[in-house]
mmCIF file of C-alpha atoms in Angstrom:
data_model
loop_
_atom_site.group_PDB
_atom_site.id
_atom_site.type_symbol
_atom_site.label_atom_id
_atom_site.label_comp_id
_atom_site.label_asym_id
_atom_site.label_seq_id
_atom_site.Cartn_x
_atom_site.Cartn_y
_atom_site.Cartn_z
ATOM 1 C CA MET X 6 4.164 -2.267 0.761
ATOM 2 C CA SER X 7 6.836 -0.744 3.010
ATOM 3 C CA VAL X 8 4.211 0.782 5.324
ATOM 4 C CA PHE X 9 2.400 -2.563 5.633
ATOM 5 C CA VAL X 10 5.713 -4.322 6.351
ATOM 6 C CA THR X 11 6.681 -1.652 8.893
ATOM 7 C CA LEU X 12 3.365 -1.962 10.718
ATOM 8 C CA HIS X 13 3.792 -5.749 10.883
ATOM 9 C CA GLU X 14 7.434 -5.570 11.951
ATOM 10 C CA LYS X 15 6.510 -3.175 14.747
ATOM 11 C CA ARG X 16 3.549 -5.419 15.665
ATOM 12 C CA LEU X 17 1.178 -2.466 15.585
ATOM 13 C CA PRO X 18 -2.530 -3.184 15.238
ATOM 14 C CA PHE X 19 -4.101 -1.496 12.237
ATOM 15 C CA ASP X 20 -7.128 -1.518 9.983
ATOM 16 C CA PHE X 21 -6.379 -1.965 6.317
ATOM 17 C CA SER X 22 -8.585 -0.426 3.632
ATOM 18 C CA THR X 23 -8.029 -0.632 -0.083
ATOM 19 C CA VAL X 24 -8.459 2.251 -2.496
ATOM 20 C CA ASP X 25 -9.431 1.555 -6.105
ATOM 21 C CA LEU X 26 -6.827 3.520 -8.025
ATOM 22 C CA ALA X 27 -8.206 2.374 -11.392
ATOM 23 C CA SER X 28 -11.449 4.242 -10.675
ATOM 24 C CA LYS X 29 -9.450 7.171 -9.246
ATOM 25 C CA ALA X 30 -11.004 6.711 -5.802
ATOM 26 C CA ASN X 31 -7.946 8.462 -4.391
ATOM 27 C CA HIS X 32 -9.272 11.682 -5.957
ATOM 28 C CA ALA X 33 -12.715 11.360 -4.405
ATOM 29 C CA THR X 34 -13.677 14.110 -1.981
ATOM 30 C CA ASP X 35 -13.687 11.876 1.106
ATOM 31 C CA TYR X 36 -10.248 10.424 0.372
ATOM 32 C CA ALA X 37 -8.795 13.800 -0.609
ATOM 33 C CA ALA X 38 -9.991 15.185 2.727
ATOM 34 C CA ARG X 39 -7.735 12.636 4.487
ATOM 35 C CA SER X 40 -4.819 12.516 2.071
ATOM 36 C CA LEU X 41 -3.182 15.830 1.332
ATOM 37 C CA THR X 42 -1.377 14.365 -1.692
ATOM 38 C CA ARG X 43 -4.296 12.114 -2.724
ATOM 39 C CA ARG X 44 -1.901 9.204 -2.851
ATOM 40 C CA VAL X 45 -1.716 5.802 -1.288
ATOM 41 C CA PRO X 46 -0.827 4.792 1.221
ATOM 42 C CA THR X 47 -2.273 7.167 3.743
ATOM 43 C CA LEU X 48 -1.881 6.470 7.439
ATOM 44 C CA ILE X 49 -4.443 7.820 9.874
ATOM 45 C CA HIS X 50 -3.181 7.796 13.447
ATOM 46 C CA ASP X 51 -5.534 9.397 15.943
ATOM 47 C CA ASP X 52 -6.378 12.751 14.330
ATOM 48 C CA PHE X 53 -3.266 12.860 12.122
ATOM 49 C CA ALA X 54 -3.236 11.768 8.468
ATOM 50 C CA LEU X 55 -0.011 11.296 6.541
ATOM 51 C CA SER X 56 0.713 10.128 3.002
ATOM 52 C CA GLU X 57 3.875 8.965 1.207
ATOM 53 C CA SER X 58 5.514 5.702 2.242
ATOM 54 C CA SER X 59 8.855 7.068 3.409
ATOM 55 C CA ALA X 60 7.228 9.779 5.496
ATOM 56 C CA ILE X 61 4.913 7.211 7.063
ATOM 57 C CA THR X 62 7.653 4.704 7.896
ATOM 58 C CA GLU X 63 9.796 7.456 9.419
ATOM 59 C CA TYR X 64 6.813 8.704 11.444
ATOM 60 C CA LEU X 65 6.109 5.181 12.686
ATOM 61 C CA GLU X 66 9.773 4.776 13.603
ATOM 62 C CA GLU X 67 9.776 7.925 15.705
ATOM 63 C CA THR X 68 6.346 7.343 17.232
ATOM 64 C CA PHE X 69 6.879 3.653 18.046
ATOM 65 C CA PRO X 70 10.653 3.248 18.511
ATOM 66 C CA GLN X 71 10.476 0.026 20.571
ATOM 67 C CA THR X 72 10.962 -2.213 17.513
ATOM 68 C CA PRO X 73 13.189 -0.362 15.054
ATOM 69 C CA VAL X 74 12.871 -0.742 11.300
ATOM 70 C CA TYR X 75 15.746 1.643 10.568
ATOM 71 C CA PRO X 76 19.378 1.277 11.642
ATOM 72 C CA GLN X 77 20.162 2.796 15.032
ATOM 73 C CA ASP X 78 23.430 4.347 13.847
ATOM 74 C CA ARG X 79 22.553 7.798 12.473
ATOM 75 C CA ARG X 80 24.784 7.487 9.402
ATOM 76 C CA LEU X 81 23.407 4.073 8.496
ATOM 77 C CA ARG X 82 19.883 5.387 9.125
ATOM 78 C CA ALA X 83 20.608 8.311 6.808
ATOM 79 C CA ARG X 84 21.952 5.888 4.188
ATOM 80 C CA ALA X 85 18.829 3.722 4.492
ATOM 81 C CA ARG X 86 16.647 6.808 3.961
ATOM 82 C CA GLN X 87 18.827 7.792 1.006
ATOM 83 C CA VAL X 88 18.278 4.375 -0.550
ATOM 84 C CA GLN X 89 14.524 4.662 -0.060
ATOM 85 C CA ALA X 90 14.352 8.161 -1.540
ATOM 86 C CA TRP X 91 16.527 7.140 -4.494
ATOM 87 C CA LEU X 92 14.438 4.064 -5.278
ATOM 88 C CA ARG X 93 11.278 6.192 -5.307
ATOM 89 C CA SER X 94 12.671 9.113 -7.303
ATOM 90 C CA ASP X 95 14.981 7.491 -9.865
ATOM 91 C CA LEU X 96 15.056 4.393 -12.059
ATOM 92 C CA LEU X 97 11.808 5.436 -13.766
ATOM 93 C CA PRO X 98 12.405 3.266 -16.860
ATOM 94 C CA ILE X 99 12.465 0.161 -14.648
ATOM 95 C CA ARG X 100 9.285 1.208 -12.859
ATOM 96 C CA GLN X 101 7.591 1.875 -16.215
ATOM 97 C CA GLU X 102 8.680 -1.315 -17.955
ATOM 98 C CA ARG X 103 8.541 -3.592 -14.902
ATOM 99 C CA SER X 104 5.593 -2.407 -12.853
ATOM 100 C CA THR X 105 4.671 -4.200 -9.667
ATOM 101 C CA GLU X 106 2.209 -6.172 -11.813
ATOM 102 C CA VAL X 107 5.253 -8.311 -12.626
ATOM 103 C CA ILE X 108 5.565 -9.122 -8.931
ATOM 104 C CA PHE X 109 1.972 -9.429 -7.808
ATOM 105 C CA PHE X 110 0.190 -10.651 -10.935
ATOM 106 C CA GLY X 111 2.920 -12.487 -12.851
ATOM 107 C CA SER X 112 2.713 -10.112 -15.834
ATOM 108 C CA ARG X 113 5.735 -10.302 -18.083
ATOM 109 C CA GLY X 114 7.308 -7.587 -20.166
ATOM 110 C CA GLY X 115 9.407 -7.777 -23.283
ATOM 111 C CA PRO X 116 13.115 -6.989 -23.374
ATOM 112 C CA LEU X 117 14.199 -3.901 -21.490
ATOM 113 C CA SER X 118 14.668 -0.742 -23.528
ATOM 114 C CA ALA X 119 18.101 0.840 -23.657
ATOM 115 C CA SER X 120 17.103 3.375 -20.983
ATOM 116 C CA ALA X 121 15.697 0.661 -18.703
ATOM 117 C CA GLU X 122 18.818 -1.445 -19.192
ATOM 118 C CA GLN X 123 20.929 1.583 -18.261
ATOM 119 C CA ALA X 124 18.777 2.120 -15.153
ATOM 120 C CA ALA X 125 19.156 -1.574 -14.270
ATOM 121 C CA GLN X 126 22.934 -1.320 -14.494
ATOM 122 C CA LYS X 127 22.822 1.742 -12.232
ATOM 123 C CA LEU X 128 20.631 -0.205 -9.773
ATOM 124 C CA PHE X 129 23.005 -3.183 -9.810
ATOM 125 C CA ALA X 130 26.078 -1.007 -9.256
ATOM 126 C CA ALA X 131 24.519 0.802 -6.292
ATOM 127 C CA ALA X 132 23.085 -2.376 -4.739
ATOM 128 C CA ASP X 133 26.392 -4.180 -5.141
ATOM 129 C CA ALA X 134 28.252 -1.282 -3.501
ATOM 130 C CA LEU X 135 25.758 -1.093 -0.623
ATOM 131 C CA LEU X 136 25.460 -4.798 0.148
ATOM 132 C CA PRO X 137 28.397 -6.066 2.223
ATOM 133 C CA ALA X 138 29.953 -9.363 1.145
ATOM 134 C CA ASN X 139 28.288 -12.398 2.742
ATOM 135 C CA SER X 140 25.616 -10.238 4.403
ATOM 136 C CA PRO X 141 21.905 -10.965 4.131
ATOM 137 C CA ASN X 142 21.070 -7.288 4.774
ATOM 138 C CA LEU X 143 22.275 -3.846 3.736
ATOM 139 C CA PHE X 144 23.287 -2.534 7.142
ATOM 140 C CA GLY X 145 23.932 -5.572 9.315
ATOM 141 C CA GLU X 146 20.464 -5.979 10.799
ATOM 142 C CA TRP X 147 17.418 -6.020 8.536
ATOM 143 C CA CYS X 148 15.810 -2.646 7.898
ATOM 144 C CA ILE X 149 12.911 -1.399 5.802
ATOM 145 C CA ALA X 150 15.311 -0.247 3.065
ATOM 146 C CA ASP X 151 16.086 -3.943 2.469
ATOM 147 C CA THR X 152 12.443 -4.501 1.573
ATOM 148 C CA ASP X 153 12.362 -1.500 -0.738
ATOM 149 C CA LEU X 154 15.568 -2.520 -2.521
ATOM 150 C CA ALA X 155 14.328 -6.110 -2.860
ATOM 151 C CA LEU X 156 11.088 -4.818 -4.391
ATOM 152 C CA MET X 157 12.999 -2.914 -7.067
ATOM 153 C CA LEU X 158 15.301 -5.852 -7.794
ATOM 154 C CA ASN X 159 12.369 -8.271 -7.914
ATOM 155 C CA ARG X 160 10.749 -6.219 -10.665
ATOM 156 C CA LEU X 161 13.584 -7.620 -12.772
ATOM 157 C CA VAL X 162 14.160 -10.989 -11.082
ATOM 158 C CA LEU X 163 10.520 -12.074 -11.294
ATOM 159 C CA ASN X 164 10.310 -10.994 -14.924
ATOM 160 C CA GLY X 165 13.253 -13.250 -15.771
ATOM 161 C CA ASP X 166 15.595 -10.387 -16.605
ATOM 162 C CA PRO X 167 19.292 -11.027 -15.986
ATOM 163 C CA VAL X 168 20.289 -9.901 -12.488
ATOM 164 C CA PRO X 169 23.717 -10.544 -10.933
ATOM 165 C CA PRO X 170 23.420 -13.779 -8.897
ATOM 166 C CA ARG X 171 24.417 -12.157 -5.593
ATOM 167 C CA LEU X 172 21.700 -9.515 -5.969
ATOM 168 C CA GLU X 173 19.131 -12.071 -7.105
ATOM 169 C CA GLU X 174 19.890 -14.168 -4.010
ATOM 170 C CA TYR X 175 19.595 -11.089 -1.804
ATOM 171 C CA ALA X 176 16.210 -10.117 -3.309
ATOM 172 C CA THR X 177 14.899 -13.670 -3.053
ATOM 173 C CA ARG X 178 16.023 -13.962 0.595
ATOM 174 C CA GLN X 179 14.463 -10.603 1.511
ATOM 175 C CA TRP X 180 11.224 -11.687 -0.141
ATOM 176 C CA GLN X 181 10.930 -14.606 2.292
ATOM 177 C CA ARG X 182 10.631 -12.346 5.342
ATOM 178 C CA ALA X 183 7.317 -13.093 7.113
ATOM 179 C CA SER X 184 6.037 -9.505 6.963
ATOM 180 C CA VAL X 185 6.834 -9.293 3.239
ATOM 181 C CA GLN X 186 5.124 -12.610 2.564
ATOM 182 C CA GLN X 187 2.018 -11.324 4.358
ATOM 183 C CA TRP X 188 1.904 -8.509 1.799
ATOM 184 C CA VAL X 189 2.648 -10.801 -1.130
ATOM 185 C CA GLN X 190 -0.108 -13.219 -0.087
ATOM 186 C CA LEU X 191 -2.838 -10.563 0.178
ATOM 187 C CA LYS X 192 -5.828 -11.266 -2.012
ATOM 188 C CA ARG X 193 -5.828 -8.818 -4.926
ATOM 189 C CA PRO X 194 -8.573 -8.020 -7.392
ATOM 190 C CA PRO X 195 -7.898 -9.247 -10.919
ATOM 191 C CA LEU X 196 -6.237 -6.870 -13.356
#
């Protein structure tokens, strides 16, 4: 999602191809030849192929700097990258119990386990500390880390789990961004 949003925010033309993960198409020889990690997304730019969302968004930022998706201040940019890396490497119980099927297919899960509840409290504490009072974004201007944080929060919000009102409002507001809505509105195959 963050690569799609970044491409739209930067107004870069691109071709979009889906990969059927259920049939393990990402392990097929032709896909593996393009994607070193055999993961999605994979960006192909000229003769260069790159996988992993954070790596791709950072590459796009450096290659097409005219419309930034990261803060210009180096410390804020580092913090945004920290947030992205943390969201992708931690909080596993939330990702397991509230997959993106909650967001894109309306699937609902039961009550959070103790470990997922603990991860949610950790998420809330960090998000609350990062989000300035009365600010619609993490670092003043919108950045791609806002989308990634909203995605994680919306795993809970859209499932009906209790989320602090300020963070729920933030996630809901971020979700209304045009580039995010383009992703949300994509036609998806049934589960």
